[in-house]
Amino acid sequence: MSAPSRSDVPPTSIGVDLREEGVVVEYLDGRTTLYRGVPESAEGSVTAGPGKETHVLVTDPTETEGVMTYVNDYKTDDEILEESGVGRVVVEDSERDEVFPGVIVGRDGRRNEVVADPEIAGGRVFVFVEDGWTEGSYEIVEGPEDGLDAHR
C-alpha cells in the first residue's frame, strides 16, 4: 500500500464568522471549527514554534468568507482538504511561497513563518498555531516594516 499524497492543494472560499469568543470557520462539507479567543495583534509576521500546526486564514472585505491554507500539514489527506475547501502548501527549509496576494509563508528549520500585509491581501489575515497542548490565534494587522519584497 502506498503512502498518501502530501502535495499543494489550492483553497476554496469558505464561511467565516468573527465572534467575541473567537473565529469560526465553516468548511464546504458543513463542519465548523472555532479558533478560540480574540486573536493577538501581530505586526508583519508570525513565526510558529517547532512542531506546531500553522493555519492561515485570509478573509474577504466583508469578513464573512475567506480562504484557509495549512502550512506544511503532513497528516491530512488531499481528498479531505479538497472536500473541506482548505488548501495546503508545503515549503522546504529556507523556501518561501506567496500563497495569497500579500501573504507569504516560509520555513526556517522546523519553524513556519507567515509574513503578510493586510492592505495588499484585501482582508484580515489570521494565523492559528496549535499542537496537542496549546492554541494561539494571531491577526497580522500591518505589513512588515521592510515591505513584503524583502521576504519574497
Backbone as ProteinMPNN parsed JSONL, in Angstrom:
{"seq_chain_A": "MSAPSRSDVPPTSIGVDLREEGVVVEYLDGRTTLYRGVPESAEGSVTAGPGKETHVLVTDPTETEGVMTYVNDYKTDDEILEESGVGRVVVEDSERDEVFPGVIVGRDGRRNEVVADPEIAGGRVFVFVEDGWTEGSYEIVEGPEDGLDAHR", "coords_chain_A": {"N_chain_A": [[0.853, -1.173, 0.0], [0.571, 2.184, -0.843], [1.919, 5.306, 0.386], [-0.13, 8.072, 1.458], [-0.714, 10.955, -0.609], [0.972, 14.082, -0.236], [0.653, 16.92, -1.179], [0.676, 20.259, -2.633], [-2.411, 21.925, -2.275], [-4.979, 23.746, -3.689], [-6.884, 26.354, -2.087], [-10.439, 26.855, -1.452], [-13.109, 29.203, -1.345], [-14.463, 29.646, 1.866], [-16.835, 29.736, 4.627], [-16.803, 32.329, 7.127], [-17.008, 33.463, 10.45], [-16.716, 36.025, 12.568], [-16.481, 36.226, 15.938], [-17.111, 37.167, 19.381], [-16.009, 35.217, 21.037], [-14.123, 34.053, 19.441], [-12.827, 32.922, 16.239], [-14.856, 31.537, 13.847], [-14.86, 28.971, 11.507], [-16.433, 27.783, 8.651], [-16.519, 24.911, 6.917], [-16.625, 23.57, 3.533], [-17.818, 21.071, 3.608], [-19.691, 21.27, 5.571], [-18.9, 21.065, 8.238], [-17.786, 22.793, 11.218], [-15.314, 24.861, 12.81], [-14.057, 26.275, 15.753], [-11.759, 28.668, 16.389], [-10.434, 29.504, 19.245], [-10.722, 32.427, 21.344], [-9.798, 35.935, 21.341], [-7.916, 37.019, 18.682], [-4.429, 37.698, 18.997], [-2.79, 40.732, 18.284], [-0.439, 41.167, 15.669], [2.463, 42.483, 14.141], [3.476, 42.532, 10.907], [4.594, 39.772, 10.856], [4.227, 36.276, 11.827], [5.712, 33.716, 13.63], [5.779, 30.296, 13.966], [6.331, 27.898, 16.545], [8.597, 25.033, 16.664], [7.228, 22.037, 15.339], [4.585, 22.862, 15.499], [1.267, 23.137, 14.252], [0.269, 25.142, 11.536], [-2.068, 27.396, 10.461], [-3.445, 29.456, 8.0], [-5.638, 32.076, 7.531], [-7.347, 34.125, 5.35], [-9.531, 36.725, 5.125], [-12.315, 37.917, 3.123], [-13.214, 41.295, 2.091], [-15.738, 41.652, 3.318], [-15.624, 40.108, 5.535], [-16.968, 37.73, 5.927], [-16.43, 35.576, 4.422], [-13.668, 33.565, 3.353], [-10.326, 32.351, 2.634], [-8.53, 29.468, 3.496], [-5.408, 28.093, 4.359], [-3.345, 25.367, 5.113], [-0.112, 25.154, 6.435], [2.593, 23.236, 5.605], [1.315, 20.833, 6.406], [1.282, 17.512, 7.133], [-0.402, 15.493, 7.717], [-3.089, 15.476, 6.855], [-5.164, 14.096, 4.413], [-5.162, 14.698, 0.868], [-7.697, 14.516, -0.36], [-9.52, 15.005, 1.741], [-8.896, 17.66, 2.351], [-9.632, 18.881, -0.083], [-12.424, 18.355, -0.101], [-13.214, 19.848, 2.093], [-12.506, 22.432, 1.469], [-10.219, 23.628, 2.314], [-6.877, 24.656, 1.766], [-3.486, 23.546, 1.08], [-0.054, 24.149, 1.537], [3.222, 23.18, 0.897], [6.314, 23.895, 2.048], [9.81, 23.902, 1.774], [12.764, 23.904, 3.911], [14.148, 27.111, 4.268], [12.774, 28.034, 2.095], [10.292, 30.05, 0.39], [6.881, 31.021, -0.233], [4.357, 32.711, -1.949], [1.246, 32.586, -0.917], [-1.232, 33.795, -1.096], [-2.182, 36.901, -2.581], [-0.174, 39.259, -1.049], [0.427, 37.659, 1.146], [2.86, 35.685, 2.477], [4.408, 32.584, 2.995], [6.856, 30.757, 4.796], [9.697, 28.65, 5.577], [11.846, 28.007, 8.214], [14.23, 26.131, 9.314], [12.638, 24.119, 11.572], [10.49, 25.709, 11.877], [7.535, 27.398, 10.92], [6.837, 30.346, 9.116], [4.787, 33.181, 8.746], [4.32, 35.902, 6.752], [2.802, 38.965, 6.213], [0.809, 41.489, 4.553], [-1.957, 43.081, 5.28], [-3.261, 45.1, 3.865], [-2.523, 44.732, 1.194], [-3.453, 42.13, 0.924], [-6.174, 42.503, 1.042], [-8.056, 41.958, 2.955], [-8.668, 40.658, 6.262], [-5.966, 39.08, 7.996], [-5.394, 36.114, 9.487], [-3.594, 33.99, 11.694], [-3.318, 30.793, 12.87], [-1.94, 28.843, 15.355], [-1.095, 25.756, 16.545], [-0.887, 22.817, 18.647], [-1.065, 19.576, 20.151], [-1.4, 20.478, 22.736], [-1.532, 23.286, 23.047], [-3.047, 26.361, 21.831], [-2.786, 29.08, 19.645], [-3.847, 32.248, 18.569], [-3.587, 34.675, 16.092], [-3.615, 37.923, 14.606], [-2.442, 39.453, 11.806], [-1.85, 42.721, 11.642], [-0.656, 44.799, 10.311], [1.617, 45.408, 7.59], [5.038, 44.135, 7.116], [7.765, 46.078, 8.356], [9.935, 46.399, 6.614], [8.766, 45.908, 4.194], [6.995, 43.709, 1.892], [8.477, 42.716, -0.278], [11.047, 42.251, 0.667], [10.829, 39.79, 1.794], [10.279, 37.901, -0.061]], "CA_chain_A": [[0.0, 0.0, 0.0], [1.409, 3.38, -0.954], [1.646, 6.391, 1.336], [-0.992, 9.097, 0.883], [-0.057, 12.119, -1.205], [1.031, 15.308, 0.568], [1.03, 17.923, -2.16], [-0.036, 21.523, -2.523], [-3.829, 21.853, -2.61], [-5.496, 25.12, -3.693], [-8.064, 26.54, -1.235], [-11.7, 27.343, -1.992], [-13.745, 30.12, -0.403], [-15.256, 29.02, 2.923], [-17.507, 30.687, 5.502], [-16.087, 32.85, 8.291], [-17.839, 34.226, 11.378], [-15.88, 36.605, 13.619], [-17.289, 36.333, 17.152], [-16.417, 37.568, 20.605], [-15.272, 34.091, 21.605], [-13.093, 33.592, 18.526], [-13.094, 32.905, 14.802], [-15.499, 30.302, 13.411], [-14.666, 28.653, 10.098], [-17.377, 26.774, 8.171], [-15.95, 24.222, 5.775], [-17.566, 23.218, 2.475], [-18.522, 19.838, 3.944], [-20.663, 21.56, 6.629], [-18.284, 21.094, 9.574], [-17.285, 24.092, 11.677], [-14.254, 24.863, 13.808], [-13.885, 27.536, 16.475], [-10.423, 29.02, 16.862], [-10.841, 30.207, 20.462], [-10.078, 33.628, 21.849], [-9.564, 37.094, 20.483], [-6.551, 36.904, 18.168], [-3.422, 38.668, 19.413], [-2.299, 41.535, 17.154], [0.965, 40.991, 15.302], [2.878, 43.389, 13.067], [4.373, 41.999, 9.892], [4.75, 38.327, 10.715], [4.048, 35.348, 12.941], [6.552, 32.536, 13.487], [5.305, 29.199, 14.807], [7.367, 27.073, 17.148], [8.804, 23.731, 16.034], [6.198, 21.036, 15.541], [3.255, 23.46, 15.603], [0.458, 23.261, 13.043], [0.092, 26.547, 11.171], [-3.2, 27.599, 9.55], [-3.546, 30.861, 7.599], [-6.967, 32.44, 7.043], [-7.46, 35.484, 4.826], [-10.945, 36.999, 4.871], [-12.635, 38.9, 2.097], [-13.514, 42.574, 2.752], [-16.961, 41.58, 4.134], [-15.259, 39.31, 6.703], [-17.891, 36.603, 6.056], [-15.85, 34.484, 3.652], [-12.221, 33.628, 3.3], [-9.603, 31.174, 2.185], [-7.638, 28.958, 4.535], [-4.365, 27.186, 3.902], [-2.481, 24.755, 6.113], [1.286, 25.23, 6.036], [3.364, 22.033, 5.919], [0.495, 19.806, 7.049], [1.633, 16.216, 6.563], [-1.326, 14.497, 8.238], [-4.408, 15.497, 6.234], [-5.203, 13.616, 3.028], [-5.568, 15.671, -0.155], [-9.14, 14.416, -0.59], [-10.207, 15.669, 2.858], [-8.71, 19.098, 2.146], [-10.45, 19.302, -1.221], [-13.836, 18.322, 0.299], [-13.468, 20.877, 3.104], [-12.207, 23.751, 0.909], [-8.954, 24.105, 2.871], [-5.716, 24.4, 0.936], [-2.241, 23.188, 1.76], [1.188, 24.461, 0.853], [4.382, 22.545, 1.511], [7.538, 24.654, 1.756], [11.031, 23.304, 2.327], [13.596, 24.798, 4.707], [14.672, 28.298, 3.586], [11.938, 28.33, 0.926], [9.141, 30.93, 0.629], [5.849, 30.915, -1.256], [3.262, 33.665, -1.77], [0.054, 31.737, -1.003], [-2.29, 34.716, -1.497], [-1.552, 38.224, -2.735], [0.104, 39.906, 0.232], [0.676, 36.684, 2.222], [3.992, 34.82, 2.153], [4.756, 31.619, 4.034], [8.202, 30.238, 4.639], [10.155, 27.646, 6.528], [13.189, 28.231, 8.721], [14.435, 24.973, 10.177], [11.359, 23.45, 11.837], [9.512, 26.759, 12.172], [6.811, 28.039, 9.826], [6.685, 31.797, 9.278], [3.802, 33.823, 7.884], [4.563, 37.335, 6.616], [1.645, 39.45, 5.457], [0.381, 42.883, 4.548], [-3.407, 43.009, 5.098], [-3.696, 46.062, 2.847], [-2.353, 44.066, -0.093], [-4.302, 40.932, 0.94], [-7.55, 42.92, 0.805], [-8.912, 41.467, 4.033], [-7.937, 40.396, 7.501], [-5.081, 37.921, 7.907], [-5.297, 35.413, 10.764], [-2.695, 32.84, 11.744], [-3.631, 29.938, 14.011], [-0.8, 27.979, 15.634], [-1.546, 24.828, 17.579], [-0.417, 21.438, 18.737], [-1.974, 18.83, 21.016], [-1.485, 21.079, 24.059], [-1.784, 24.726, 23.073], [-3.576, 27.041, 20.652], [-2.511, 30.51, 19.588], [-4.531, 32.946, 17.478], [-2.946, 35.951, 15.809], [-4.043, 38.671, 13.431], [-1.4, 40.362, 11.321], [-2.613, 43.958, 11.481], [0.025, 45.673, 9.352], [2.701, 44.76, 6.863], [6.367, 44.241, 7.703], [8.394, 47.396, 8.236], [10.822, 46.425, 5.449], [7.979, 45.599, 2.998], [6.879, 42.295, 1.508], [9.521, 42.307, -1.224], [12.208, 41.789, 1.419], [10.545, 38.435, 2.276], [9.952, 37.014, -1.191]], "C_chain_A": [[0.898, 1.234, 0.0], [0.984, 4.43, 0.064], [0.75, 7.431, 0.676], [-0.176, 10.291, 0.387], [-0.096, 13.307, -0.25], [1.543, 16.415, -0.345], [0.309, 19.241, -1.873], [-1.475, 21.316, -2.989], [-4.358, 23.287, -2.595], [-6.74, 25.242, -2.802], [-9.273, 27.021, -2.044], [-12.313, 28.258, -0.934], [-14.637, 29.353, 0.576], [-15.863, 30.109, 3.813], [-16.667, 31.066, 6.711], [-17.073, 33.647, 9.137], [-16.941, 34.71, 12.51], [-16.767, 36.878, 14.824], [-16.434, 36.792, 18.324], [-15.531, 36.457, 21.143], [-14.201, 33.526, 20.672], [-13.546, 33.646, 17.08], [-13.667, 31.531, 14.443], [-15.296, 30.156, 11.91], [-15.669, 27.567, 9.741], [-16.84, 26.197, 6.871], [-17.034, 23.873, 4.756], [-18.38, 21.977, 2.797], [-19.501, 20.017, 5.11], [-20.094, 21.563, 8.041], [-17.872, 22.512, 9.921], [-16.19, 23.875, 12.717], [-14.207, 26.244, 14.438], [-12.428, 27.654, 16.889], [-10.663, 29.981, 18.021], [-10.013, 31.457, 20.757], [-9.946, 34.738, 20.828], [-8.13, 36.993, 19.993], [-5.649, 38.045, 18.655], [-2.928, 39.416, 18.175], [-0.809, 41.3, 16.937], [1.264, 41.937, 14.152], [3.851, 42.671, 12.155], [4.41, 40.504, 9.747], [4.42, 37.582, 12.001], [4.93, 34.143, 12.642], [6.074, 31.491, 14.483], [6.484, 28.412, 15.352], [7.499, 25.74, 16.435], [7.661, 22.772, 16.349], [4.775, 21.568, 15.643], [2.56, 23.449, 14.242], [0.223, 24.745, 12.794], [-1.0, 26.647, 10.126], [-3.304, 29.09, 9.264], [-4.927, 31.087, 6.994], [-6.939, 33.886, 6.593], [-8.925, 35.711, 4.491], [-11.101, 37.903, 3.653], [-12.991, 40.207, 2.815], [-14.782, 42.553, 3.615], [-16.743, 40.83, 5.433], [-16.23, 38.154, 6.957], [-17.426, 35.382, 5.261], [-14.34, 34.634, 3.676], [-11.643, 32.38, 2.706], [-8.615, 30.772, 3.27], [-6.653, 27.98, 3.926], [-3.58, 26.675, 5.105], [-1.053, 24.793, 5.569], [2.008, 23.976, 6.541], [2.578, 21.016, 6.75], [0.791, 18.485, 6.363], [0.645, 15.125, 6.971], [-2.629, 14.391, 7.447], [-4.334, 15.057, 4.775], [-5.681, 14.715, 2.095], [-7.08, 15.693, -0.328], [-9.938, 15.131, 0.507], [-10.085, 17.183, 2.709], [-9.611, 19.596, 1.024], [-11.928, 19.348, -0.869], [-14.181, 19.436, 1.283], [-13.272, 22.289, 2.56], [-10.906, 24.336, 1.416], [-7.823, 23.745, 1.913], [-4.532, 23.949, 1.768], [-1.086, 23.644, 0.885], [2.314, 23.8, 1.639], [5.601, 23.339, 1.071], [8.709, 23.99, 2.477], [11.79, 24.363, 3.133], [14.209, 25.882, 3.814], [13.903, 28.654, 2.313], [10.796, 29.252, 1.351], [8.17, 30.794, -0.529], [4.762, 31.944, -0.951], [1.968, 32.901, -2.012], [-1.199, 32.51, -1.385], [-1.588, 36.031, -1.782], [-1.379, 38.857, -1.345], [0.374, 38.978, 1.387], [1.737, 35.686, 1.767], [4.219, 33.866, 3.32], [6.149, 31.09, 3.735], [8.535, 29.247, 5.725], [11.589, 27.969, 6.905], [13.469, 27.131, 9.729], [13.115, 24.235, 10.343], [10.248, 24.448, 12.136], [8.874, 27.288, 10.897], [6.698, 29.526, 10.136], [5.654, 32.296, 8.274], [4.082, 35.316, 7.924], [3.427, 37.876, 5.757], [1.484, 40.956, 5.561], [-1.118, 42.863, 4.245], [-3.94, 43.971, 4.037], [-3.601, 45.446, 1.452], [-3.279, 42.852, -0.183], [-5.773, 41.283, 0.696], [-8.54, 42.423, 1.836], [-8.082, 41.288, 5.282], [-7.14, 39.105, 7.363], [-4.903, 37.343, 9.314], [-4.337, 34.241, 10.622], [-3.024, 32.085, 13.023], [-2.505, 28.924, 14.148], [-1.207, 27.055, 16.776], [-0.79, 23.512, 17.536], [-1.4, 20.723, 19.661], [-2.214, 19.478, 22.374], [-1.917, 22.538, 24.057], [-2.369, 25.216, 21.748], [-3.187, 28.503, 20.744], [-3.217, 31.1, 18.386], [-3.916, 34.319, 17.318], [-3.624, 36.606, 14.606], [-2.905, 39.597, 13.036], [-2.11, 41.642, 10.906], [-1.941, 44.983, 10.58], [1.21, 44.942, 8.753], [4.036, 44.918, 7.558], [6.98, 45.601, 7.41], [9.26, 47.499, 6.981], [10.094, 46.051, 4.144], [7.982, 44.121, 2.654], [7.997, 41.833, 0.589], [10.763, 41.777, -0.518], [12.048, 40.332, 1.88], [10.209, 37.457, 1.158], [11.131, 36.159, -1.561]], "O_chain_A": [[1.866, 1.31, 0.757], [-0.152, 4.441, 0.537], [0.849, 7.656, -0.53], [0.903, 10.587, 0.901], [-1.081, 13.511, 0.46], [2.712, 16.796, -0.29], [-0.547, 19.324, -0.992], [-1.725, 20.62, -3.974], [-4.204, 23.982, -1.59], [-7.563, 24.327, -2.768], [-9.139, 27.522, -3.16], [-12.047, 28.089, 0.256], [-15.454, 28.524, 0.175], [-15.449, 31.267, 3.754], [-15.921, 30.249, 7.251], [-17.878, 34.413, 8.607], [-16.461, 33.912, 13.315], [-17.703, 37.674, 14.74], [-15.204, 36.802, 18.259], [-14.436, 36.713, 21.644], [-13.454, 32.627, 21.057], [-14.516, 34.322, 16.739], [-13.046, 30.5, 14.701], [-15.527, 31.09, 11.142], [-15.76, 26.55, 10.429], [-16.722, 26.894, 5.863], [-18.221, 23.881, 5.08], [-19.506, 21.833, 2.321], [-20.079, 19.041, 5.589], [-20.764, 22.032, 8.962], [-17.636, 23.335, 9.036], [-16.148, 22.854, 13.404], [-14.305, 27.258, 13.746], [-11.924, 26.83, 17.652], [-11.049, 31.131, 17.812], [-8.818, 31.538, 20.475], [-9.979, 34.508, 19.619], [-7.211, 36.891, 20.806], [-6.065, 39.202, 18.712], [-2.676, 38.805, 17.137], [-0.026, 41.242, 17.885], [0.416, 42.165, 13.29], [4.926, 42.251, 12.584], [4.274, 39.991, 8.635], [4.344, 38.156, 13.087], [4.902, 33.609, 11.533], [5.975, 31.753, 15.682], [7.513, 28.28, 14.69], [6.608, 25.352, 15.68], [7.186, 22.705, 17.483], [3.846, 20.789, 15.855], [3.181, 23.718, 13.214], [0.005, 25.513, 13.731], [-0.894, 26.071, 9.044], [-3.256, 29.902, 10.188], [-5.335, 30.386, 6.067], [-6.555, 34.774, 7.354], [-9.502, 34.99, 3.678], [-10.156, 38.558, 3.214], [-13.063, 40.22, 4.044], [-14.899, 43.347, 4.548], [-17.575, 40.899, 6.338], [-16.309, 37.651, 8.078], [-17.97, 34.289, 5.415], [-13.81, 35.702, 3.984], [-12.366, 31.461, 2.321], [-7.956, 31.614, 3.88], [-7.011, 27.151, 3.09], [-3.203, 27.439, 5.993], [-0.816, 24.504, 4.396], [2.031, 23.694, 7.739], [3.114, 20.416, 7.682], [0.581, 18.344, 5.158], [0.828, 13.961, 6.615], [-3.214, 13.31, 7.379], [-3.536, 15.583, 3.999], [-6.497, 15.556, 2.472], [-7.68, 16.763, -0.431], [-10.933, 15.793, 0.212], [-11.057, 17.909, 2.917], [-10.278, 20.621, 1.167], [-12.629, 20.272, -1.282], [-15.315, 19.916, 1.304], [-13.808, 23.246, 3.12], [-10.518, 25.428, 1.0], [-7.815, 22.665, 1.323], [-4.571, 23.969, 2.998], [-1.133, 23.54, -0.34], [2.356, 23.851, 2.868], [5.889, 23.447, -0.121], [8.602, 23.578, 3.632], [11.498, 25.556, 3.047], [14.725, 25.59, 2.735], [14.352, 29.497, 1.537], [10.38, 29.248, 2.509], [8.564, 30.495, -1.656], [4.297, 32.036, 0.185], [1.622, 32.599, -3.154], [-2.133, 31.935, -1.943], [-0.492, 36.258, -1.269], [-2.335, 38.968, -0.577], [0.539, 39.443, 2.515], [1.542, 34.943, 0.805], [4.223, 34.276, 4.48], [6.562, 30.988, 2.58], [7.767, 29.033, 6.663], [12.441, 28.178, 6.041], [13.002, 27.189, 10.866], [12.535, 23.773, 9.36], [9.177, 24.06, 12.602], [9.561, 27.588, 9.921], [6.488, 29.915, 11.286], [5.647, 31.891, 7.111], [4.082, 35.928, 8.993], [3.121, 37.32, 4.702], [1.946, 41.6, 6.503], [-1.516, 42.655, 3.099], [-4.948, 43.691, 3.389], [-4.499, 45.622, 0.628], [-3.83, 42.574, -1.248], [-6.533, 40.453, 0.199], [-9.748, 42.466, 1.604], [-6.93, 41.717, 5.346], [-7.573, 38.159, 6.705], [-4.343, 37.984, 10.203], [-4.274, 33.588, 9.58], [-3.012, 32.652, 14.115], [-2.156, 28.232, 13.192], [-1.614, 27.515, 17.843], [-0.155, 23.153, 16.544], [-2.482, 21.249, 19.917], [-3.13, 19.079, 23.094], [-2.604, 22.978, 24.98], [-2.212, 24.585, 20.702], [-3.256, 29.097, 21.82], [-3.191, 30.519, 17.301], [-3.742, 35.046, 18.296], [-4.135, 35.929, 13.713], [-2.459, 40.424, 13.832], [-2.875, 41.653, 9.941], [-2.584, 45.934, 10.134], [1.733, 43.987, 9.328], [4.174, 45.727, 8.475], [6.745, 46.194, 6.357], [9.319, 48.555, 6.352], [10.736, 45.897, 3.104], [8.865, 43.375, 3.076], [8.423, 40.681, 0.665], [11.463, 40.928, -1.069], [13.019, 39.709, 2.308], [9.886, 36.299, 1.424], [11.043, 35.354, -2.487]]}, "name": "protein", "num_of_chains": 1, "seq": "MSAPSRSDVPPTSIGVDLREEGVVVEYLDGRTTLYRGVPESAEGSVTAGPGKETHVLVTDPTETEGVMTYVNDYKTDDEILEESGVGRVVVEDSERDEVFPGVIVGRDGRRNEVVADPEIAGGRVFVFVEDGWTEGSYEIVEGPEDGLDAHR"}
